[in-house]
Amino acid sequence: MNPTKSEGRTRVEADGGQEPIRVAALCGSLREESYTALALSRALEEAGRGGAETDFVDLRELEVPTFDADIDRSEAGDAGEVAARLRDADAILLGSPMYHGSYSSPLKTALDYCGFDEFEDKTVGLLAVAGGSFPVTTLEHLRSVCRSLNAWVIPHQAAIPTARTAFEDGEFVDEKLEERVATLGRHAVQYARIEPDPDSFESEQNVGARGR
């Protein structure tokens, strides 16, 4: 199972001839052999089976500089491309390794270049990978970010502990764990166009996300 590359989107016919749902996955790991990328690719594969058009936004292939509020996004490397691809999606999957109990700095940087235009009222699924125990705090921190952007986060989430033992030759070892990741991809399609909840208090206070 190879990570879906970001050269183009995978388009699959939707049932009933309707325009397919678009699901984008943003990978927050820069490792060449990334477990996060493997897991996100499996979730996207399942989303494609559900009739979605998928897009793997691989930060390993893009240049996104450290966020600077004084620099326009259009002049910040590939930051504008990242935002445009997320904005074009109906649902977004965010994946990150757990670093120091939180999510990765590459993912943080990419999200800092985004705002309400990319996330408001959008369905978001969360996936986190850890070298050790369950990456619960990583998922919690990402969920807080999504609330501040007024996104609707899928209740189901995928956590992969002791990642080095979870894969072998690029494939999941544990079928139950693989099914949990696959379920995230299915739910991204199922709930992509759900009517969102009322605005969160966090989003009302998040003035920095406006005007991106």
XYZ file of C-alpha atoms in Angstrom:
212
model
C 0.000 0.000 0.000
C 1.731 3.158 -1.172
C 0.689 6.661 -0.047
C -1.484 8.448 -2.562
C 0.674 11.080 -4.247
C -0.391 14.672 -4.600
C 0.190 15.105 -8.344
C -3.546 14.863 -8.943
C -6.860 13.823 -7.530
C -8.376 10.365 -7.727
C -11.868 10.654 -9.160
C -14.486 7.954 -8.691
C -18.019 7.982 -10.038
C -20.591 8.889 -7.406
C -23.877 7.014 -7.058
C -26.766 8.476 -8.964
C -24.560 10.500 -11.284
C -24.174 13.290 -8.731
C -20.984 15.284 -8.459
C -18.672 13.216 -6.239
C -17.782 14.283 -2.740
C -14.209 15.514 -2.423
C -12.116 14.261 0.503
C -8.664 15.756 1.100
C -6.116 14.349 3.546
C -3.424 16.610 5.007
C -0.413 14.671 6.265
C 1.574 16.306 9.058
C 4.585 13.992 8.864
C 7.723 14.724 6.827
C 9.322 11.295 7.317
C 10.168 9.473 4.108
C 8.663 6.244 5.441
C 5.776 7.850 7.260
C 3.311 5.734 9.209
C 0.956 8.710 9.230
C 1.017 8.799 5.424
C 0.359 5.066 5.233
C -2.641 5.337 7.550
C -4.097 8.393 5.803
C -3.698 6.658 2.457
C -5.732 3.703 3.768
C -8.465 6.073 4.937
C -8.489 7.820 1.546
C -8.628 4.471 -0.214
C -11.804 3.679 1.698
C -13.231 7.121 0.918
C -12.601 6.425 -2.764
C -14.446 3.132 -2.487
C -17.361 5.116 -1.090
C -17.567 7.196 -4.268
C -15.355 10.118 -3.282
C -12.788 12.081 -5.211
C -9.635 12.010 -3.085
C -6.610 14.266 -2.721
C -3.541 13.461 -0.622
C -1.918 16.751 0.400
C 1.609 15.603 1.167
C 3.679 18.247 2.950
C 6.801 16.250 2.069
C 6.328 17.375 -1.521
C 5.445 21.006 -0.796
C 7.352 24.021 0.496
C 5.407 25.677 3.306
C 7.528 28.155 5.274
C 7.046 28.936 8.944
C 3.978 31.121 9.299
C 4.579 34.861 9.340
C 1.515 37.095 9.593
C 3.398 39.850 7.774
C 3.852 37.721 4.647
C 0.945 37.281 2.261
C -0.053 33.653 1.742
C 0.379 34.004 -2.013
C 4.066 34.750 -1.408
C 4.630 31.946 1.108
C 5.821 29.084 -1.054
C 3.133 26.434 -1.556
C 0.941 27.629 1.325
C -1.636 28.999 -1.105
C -1.833 25.643 -2.871
C -2.390 23.814 0.400
C -5.197 26.190 1.368
C -6.811 25.959 -2.078
C -6.831 22.161 -2.045
C -8.400 22.062 1.412
C -10.908 24.746 0.441
C -11.890 22.645 -2.576
C -12.730 19.639 -0.386
C -16.087 18.699 1.139
C -14.356 16.793 3.955
C -10.811 16.915 5.318
C -8.760 14.266 7.086
C -5.994 15.598 9.330
C -3.203 13.190 10.217
C -0.256 13.750 12.513
C 2.391 11.916 14.494
C 2.393 12.712 18.189
C 5.258 15.041 19.114
C 5.650 15.998 22.796
C 2.018 15.175 23.509
C 0.653 17.276 20.651
C 0.625 17.379 16.852
C 3.505 18.132 14.510
C 4.943 21.544 13.611
C 4.555 20.980 9.814
C 0.831 20.427 10.319
C 0.604 23.434 12.641
C 2.298 25.610 10.019
C -0.033 24.425 7.255
C -3.094 25.046 9.415
C -1.854 28.522 10.362
C -2.042 29.475 6.687
C -5.705 28.408 6.617
C -8.817 29.903 8.166
C -12.597 29.866 8.047
C -12.631 29.781 4.243
C -11.008 26.369 4.352
C -12.678 24.859 7.437
C -15.896 26.579 8.468
C -18.915 24.239 8.375
C -16.710 21.516 6.894
C -16.502 17.891 8.020
C -13.116 16.921 9.462
C -11.775 13.511 10.480
C -8.806 13.069 12.808
C -6.004 10.503 12.779
C -2.925 10.379 15.003
C 0.082 8.078 15.171
C 2.426 7.491 18.105
C 5.666 5.647 18.631
C 4.481 4.747 22.116
C 1.098 4.929 23.839
C -2.178 6.140 22.385
C -1.896 9.691 20.952
C -4.974 10.926 22.777
C -3.715 14.455 23.435
C -2.768 14.878 19.778
C -6.355 14.155 18.794
C -7.684 16.439 21.523
C -5.500 19.334 20.405
C -6.510 18.900 16.766
C -10.155 18.766 17.782
C -9.741 22.090 19.609
C -8.197 23.672 16.512
C -11.103 22.457 14.398
C -13.606 23.877 16.874
C -11.884 27.245 16.688
C -12.348 27.117 12.901
C -15.999 26.105 13.287
C -15.503 22.756 11.574
C -17.659 19.720 12.340
C -15.388 16.948 13.625
C -16.419 13.342 13.034
C -16.988 11.664 16.426
C -15.082 8.582 15.266
C -11.313 9.088 15.308
C -8.323 6.862 14.581
C -5.384 6.420 16.950
C -2.397 4.218 16.117
C -0.088 3.460 19.064
C 3.349 1.772 18.806
C 3.352 2.491 15.084
C 6.507 0.504 14.335
C 4.606 -2.680 15.167
C 1.372 -1.642 13.446
C 2.721 -2.020 9.895
C 4.709 -4.578 7.974
C 5.854 -3.922 4.399
C 3.522 -0.938 4.212
C 0.455 -2.897 5.314
C -1.506 -2.978 8.571
C -0.735 -5.931 10.819
C -3.849 -5.607 13.007
C -7.109 -5.993 11.047
C -9.140 -4.261 13.765
C -6.847 -1.254 13.702
C -7.001 -1.127 9.911
C -10.793 -1.262 10.073
C -10.835 1.698 12.463
C -8.798 3.732 9.977
C -10.967 2.567 7.080
C -14.078 3.575 9.026
C -12.713 7.105 9.284
C -12.520 7.243 5.489
C -16.063 5.930 5.113
C -17.419 8.436 7.620
C -15.659 11.277 5.814
C -17.844 10.486 2.807
C -20.971 9.662 4.782
C -20.944 12.916 6.754
C -19.248 15.210 4.222
C -22.380 17.257 3.652
C -23.942 17.003 7.077
C -25.734 20.090 8.367
C -23.196 21.588 10.802
C -23.773 22.466 14.425
C -24.251 26.085 15.501
C -21.064 28.135 15.630
C -18.794 27.296 18.553
C -17.729 29.824 21.165
C -14.113 29.176 20.185
C -14.777 30.111 16.561
C -16.498 33.349 17.568
C -13.336 34.394 19.413
C -10.935 33.299 16.692
C -10.473 36.629 14.924
C -7.074 35.544 13.606
C -8.707 33.044 11.246
C -10.660 35.707 9.400
C -9.402 37.252 6.209
C -6.907 34.519 5.372
